């Protein structure tokens, strides 16, 4: 998978195959940003210092908690807030903060760079094609919702049936951003986030 610019100069990608993973997408973004450096050094207002929500996903929380169940529960309770995702109509967790992200330094360095949220890794502050934006949003939503489920699984006493339902989300209990995009799309279709035609446009 490779990121490129479409005819209108917007960020797009070449194609998604049956074995393309979220990791492939993240690597494609890293390569694109290496070749098309953003003007972060001269950016007067760092995106990490704006009032935007920093949405938190399960893999990021587990990494920051060193895969410790109790630490993950405390992290969510102390550092995160629940906020409605109005676009997709589900609850998600965001960082508890005033304006700046709690992980940005004065000199604009992210102190958790290697473990930063997937939503930060998917972000590019340049015009994007419709399908790139949709892809980014579906991947993000899948991992955001997985954190909601994992926190419930850690704190509530659920039946096997409920747990099985939660595990329909392919990112639940994922150790990395390595799930198949195919599985993200199948989940998104089941959730009603996309229909068959929208899915075909993503390939
Ligand atoms: S990624 Fe953020 S800091 Fe870098 S140029 Fe874009 S808005 Fe500025
Ligand atoms: S986690 Fe890091 S990359 Fe993400 S908003 Fe905070 S400082 Fe920026």
CSV table of C-alpha atoms and ligand atoms in Angstrom, one decimal:
chain,number,residue,atom,x,y,z
A,1,UNK,CA,0.0,0.0,0.0
A,2,UNK,CA,1.3,3.4,-1.0
A,3,UNK,CA,0.1,6.9,-0.3
A,4,UNK,CA,0.1,9.4,-3.2
A,5,UNK,CA,-1.5,12.6,-4.3
A,6,UNK,CA,-4.5,12.4,-6.5
A,7,UNK,CA,-5.2,14.7,-9.6
A,8,UNK,CA,-6.4,17.4,-7.3
A,9,UNK,CA,-3.3,17.3,-5.1
A,10,UNK,CA,-5.2,15.5,-2.2
A,11,UNK,CA,-3.7,12.7,-0.2
A,12,UNK,CA,-5.0,9.3,-1.5
A,13,UNK,CA,-3.6,5.8,-1.7
A,14,UNK,CA,-3.1,3.2,-4.5
A,15,UNK,CA,-5.0,0.1,-3.4
A,16,UNK,CA,-6.0,-2.1,-0.6
A,17,UNK,CA,-5.5,-5.9,-1.0
A,18,UNK,CA,-6.9,-8.8,1.0
A,19,UNK,CA,-3.8,-9.0,3.2
A,20,UNK,CA,-3.3,-5.3,3.8
A,21,UNK,CA,-3.2,-4.4,7.5
A,22,UNK,CA,-3.5,-1.3,9.6
A,23,UNK,CA,0.2,-1.5,10.1
A,24,UNK,CA,0.7,-1.3,6.3
A,25,UNK,CA,-1.4,1.8,6.3
A,26,UNK,CA,0.6,3.4,9.1
A,27,UNK,CA,3.9,2.5,7.4
A,28,UNK,CA,2.7,4.0,4.2
A,29,UNK,CA,1.8,7.2,6.1
A,30,UNK,CA,5.3,7.3,7.7
A,31,UNK,CA,7.0,6.8,4.3
A,32,UNK,CA,4.7,9.5,2.7
A,33,UNK,CA,5.6,12.0,5.5
A,34,UNK,CA,9.3,11.2,5.2
A,35,UNK,CA,9.1,12.2,1.5
A,36,UNK,CA,6.6,15.0,2.0
A,37,UNK,CA,7.8,16.7,5.2
A,38,UNK,CA,5.2,18.8,6.9
A,39,UNK,CA,6.3,22.3,8.1
A,40,UNK,CA,6.1,21.3,11.8
A,41,UNK,CA,9.3,23.2,12.7
A,42,UNK,CA,7.8,26.5,11.5
A,43,UNK,CA,4.2,25.8,12.5
A,44,UNK,CA,3.1,28.6,14.8
A,45,UNK,CA,0.4,26.6,16.3
A,46,UNK,CA,1.2,23.0,16.9
A,47,UNK,CA,-1.7,20.7,16.2
A,48,UNK,CA,-0.9,19.0,19.6
A,49,UNK,CA,-1.5,22.4,21.3
A,50,UNK,CA,-4.9,23.1,19.9
A,51,UNK,CA,-8.1,22.5,21.8
A,52,UNK,CA,-9.0,19.4,19.7
A,53,UNK,CA,-9.8,16.2,21.5
A,54,UNK,CA,-7.0,13.6,21.6
A,55,UNK,CA,-8.9,10.4,21.0
A,56,UNK,CA,-7.5,7.3,22.8
A,57,UNK,CA,-7.5,3.8,21.5
A,58,UNK,CA,-7.0,0.4,23.2
A,59,UNK,CA,-3.5,-0.4,21.9
A,60,UNK,CA,-2.2,3.0,23.0
A,61,UNK,CA,-3.6,2.7,26.5
A,62,UNK,CA,-2.3,-0.9,26.9
A,63,UNK,CA,1.2,0.2,25.8
A,64,UNK,CA,1.2,3.2,28.1
A,65,UNK,CA,0.1,0.8,30.9
A,66,UNK,CA,2.7,-1.8,30.0
A,67,UNK,CA,0.0,-4.3,29.4
A,68,UNK,CA,-1.0,-4.3,33.0
A,69,UNK,CA,-4.7,-4.7,33.5
A,70,UNK,CA,-5.0,-2.7,36.8
A,71,UNK,CA,-2.8,0.0,35.4
A,72,UNK,CA,-5.0,0.2,32.2
A,73,UNK,CA,-8.1,0.6,34.3
A,74,UNK,CA,-6.5,3.4,36.4
A,75,UNK,CA,-5.2,5.1,33.3
A,76,UNK,CA,-8.6,5.2,31.8
A,77,UNK,CA,-10.3,6.4,35.0
A,78,UNK,CA,-7.7,9.1,35.8
A,79,UNK,CA,-6.4,10.4,32.5
A,80,UNK,CA,-9.4,9.9,30.1
A,81,UNK,CA,-12.9,11.2,29.7
A,82,UNK,CA,-15.9,9.6,28.0
A,83,UNK,CA,-17.2,11.6,25.1
A,84,UNK,CA,-19.8,10.9,22.5
A,85,UNK,CA,-18.7,10.4,18.9
A,86,UNK,CA,-21.6,12.1,17.3
A,87,UNK,CA,-20.6,11.2,13.8
A,88,UNK,CA,-20.7,7.4,14.4
A,89,UNK,CA,-23.0,7.6,17.4
A,90,UNK,CA,-20.9,5.7,20.0
A,91,UNK,CA,-19.0,6.6,23.2
A,92,UNK,CA,-15.2,7.0,23.0
A,93,UNK,CA,-12.5,8.0,25.4
A,94,UNK,CA,-10.5,11.2,25.0
A,95,UNK,CA,-7.5,12.6,26.9
A,96,UNK,CA,-8.4,14.7,30.0
A,97,UNK,CA,-6.7,18.1,29.2
A,98,UNK,CA,-7.3,21.8,29.1
A,99,UNK,CA,-5.9,22.9,25.7
A,100,UNK,CA,-2.4,21.4,25.0
A,101,UNK,CA,-2.1,17.6,24.9
A,102,UNK,CA,-0.6,16.4,28.2
A,103,UNK,CA,2.2,14.7,26.2
A,104,UNK,CA,3.5,17.7,24.2
A,105,UNK,CA,6.6,19.6,25.5
A,106,UNK,CA,7.2,23.3,25.1
A,107,UNK,CA,9.5,22.5,22.2
A,108,UNK,CA,6.8,20.5,20.5
A,109,UNK,CA,8.1,17.1,21.2
A,110,UNK,CA,5.7,14.2,21.8
A,111,UNK,CA,6.9,12.4,24.9
A,112,UNK,CA,5.1,9.2,24.0
A,113,UNK,CA,6.0,9.4,20.3
A,114,UNK,CA,6.6,5.6,19.8
A,115,UNK,CA,3.4,4.8,21.7
A,116,UNK,CA,1.2,7.7,20.6
A,117,UNK,CA,-2.5,7.0,19.8
A,118,UNK,CA,-3.4,5.6,16.4
A,119,UNK,CA,-5.4,8.8,15.7
A,120,UNK,CA,-2.2,10.8,15.9
A,121,UNK,CA,-0.4,8.4,13.6
A,122,UNK,CA,-3.3,8.7,11.0
A,123,UNK,CA,-3.3,12.5,11.1
A,124,UNK,CA,-1.9,14.5,8.2
A,125,UNK,CA,-2.6,18.2,8.1
A,126,UNK,CA,-3.0,18.3,4.3
A,127,UNK,CA,-6.0,18.1,2.0
A,128,UNK,CA,-7.2,14.5,1.8
A,129,UNK,CA,-9.4,12.5,-0.7
A,130,UNK,CA,-12.8,11.4,0.4
A,131,UNK,CA,-11.8,7.7,0.5
A,132,UNK,CA,-8.6,8.4,2.4
A,133,UNK,CA,-10.6,10.3,5.0
A,134,UNK,CA,-13.1,7.5,5.3
A,135,UNK,CA,-10.4,4.9,5.6
A,136,UNK,CA,-8.7,6.9,8.4
A,137,UNK,CA,-11.9,7.4,10.2
A,138,UNK,CA,-13.0,3.7,10.0
A,139,UNK,CA,-9.6,2.5,11.4
A,140,UNK,CA,-9.7,5.1,14.2
A,141,UNK,CA,-13.3,4.3,15.1
A,142,UNK,CA,-12.6,0.6,15.3
A,143,UNK,CA,-9.7,1.1,17.8
A,144,UNK,CA,-11.6,3.8,19.8
A,145,UNK,CA,-14.5,1.5,20.2
A,146,UNK,CA,-12.2,-1.4,21.2
A,147,UNK,CA,-11.0,0.7,24.2
A,148,UNK,CA,-14.6,1.2,25.3
A,149,UNK,CA,-15.1,-2.6,25.1
A,150,UNK,CA,-11.8,-3.5,26.8
A,151,UNK,CA,-12.5,-1.2,29.7
A,152,UNK,CA,-15.9,-2.7,30.2
A,153,UNK,CA,-14.4,-6.2,30.0
A,154,UNK,CA,-11.8,-5.3,32.6
A,155,UNK,CA,-14.3,-3.6,35.0
A,156,UNK,CA,-17.6,-5.4,34.6
A,157,UNK,CA,-18.6,-9.0,35.1
A,158,UNK,CA,-19.8,-10.0,31.7
A,159,UNK,CA,-21.2,-13.2,30.4
A,160,UNK,CA,-19.4,-15.1,27.7
A,161,UNK,CA,-22.1,-14.0,25.3
A,162,UNK,CA,-21.4,-10.3,25.8
A,163,UNK,CA,-17.7,-10.8,25.6
A,164,UNK,CA,-18.2,-12.7,22.3
A,165,UNK,CA,-20.2,-9.8,21.0
A,166,UNK,CA,-17.4,-7.3,21.9
A,167,UNK,CA,-14.9,-9.5,20.2
A,168,UNK,CA,-16.7,-9.0,16.9
A,169,UNK,CA,-14.7,-5.8,16.9
A,170,UNK,CA,-11.4,-7.0,15.3
A,171,UNK,CA,-9.3,-4.6,17.4
A,172,UNK,CA,-10.5,-5.9,20.8
A,173,UNK,CA,-7.5,-7.4,22.6
A,174,UNK,CA,-5.3,-6.7,19.6
A,175,UNK,CA,-1.7,-6.4,20.6
A,176,UNK,CA,-0.7,-4.1,17.8
A,177,UNK,CA,-2.1,-2.1,14.9
A,178,UNK,CA,-1.9,-5.2,12.8
A,179,UNK,CA,-5.5,-6.2,12.1
A,180,UNK,CA,-6.6,-6.6,8.5
A,181,UNK,CA,-8.3,-3.7,6.8
A,182,UNK,CA,-10.7,-6.3,5.4
A,183,UNK,CA,-11.8,-7.0,9.0
A,184,UNK,CA,-12.1,-3.3,9.8
A,185,UNK,CA,-14.4,-3.0,6.7
A,186,UNK,CA,-16.5,-6.0,7.6
A,187,UNK,CA,-16.9,-4.7,11.2
A,188,UNK,CA,-17.8,-1.2,9.8
A,189,UNK,CA,-20.4,-2.7,7.5
A,190,UNK,CA,-21.9,-4.7,10.4
A,191,UNK,CA,-22.0,-1.5,12.5
A,192,UNK,CA,-23.8,0.3,9.7
A,193,UNK,CA,-20.9,2.8,9.3
A,194,UNK,CA,-20.6,2.0,5.6
A,195,UNK,CA,-22.7,0.2,3.0
A,196,UNK,CA,-21.5,-2.3,0.3
A,197,UNK,CA,-21.0,0.5,-2.3
A,198,UNK,CA,-18.9,2.6,0.0
A,199,UNK,CA,-16.8,-0.4,0.9
A,200,UNK,CA,-16.1,-1.1,-2.8
A,201,UNK,CA,-14.8,2.5,-3.1
A,202,UNK,CA,-12.2,1.9,-0.4
A,203,UNK,CA,-10.2,-0.8,-2.4
B,1,LIG,S1,1.3,18.4,11.7
B,1,LIG,FE1,0.7,19.8,13.3
B,1,LIG,S2,2.6,20.9,13.9
B,1,LIG,FE2,3.0,19.9,11.9
B,1,LIG,S3,2.5,21.4,10.4
B,1,LIG,FE3,0.6,20.3,10.7
B,1,LIG,S4,-0.5,21.4,12.2
B,1,LIG,FE4,1.6,22.1,12.3
B,2,LIG,S1,-0.1,12.1,21.9
B,2,LIG,FE1,1.7,13.1,21.0
B,2,LIG,S2,1.2,13.3,18.8
B,2,LIG,FE2,-0.7,12.9,19.9
B,2,LIG,S3,-1.6,14.9,20.3
B,2,LIG,FE3,-0.4,14.3,22.1
B,2,LIG,S4,1.7,15.2,21.8
B,2,LIG,FE4,0.6,15.2,19.8
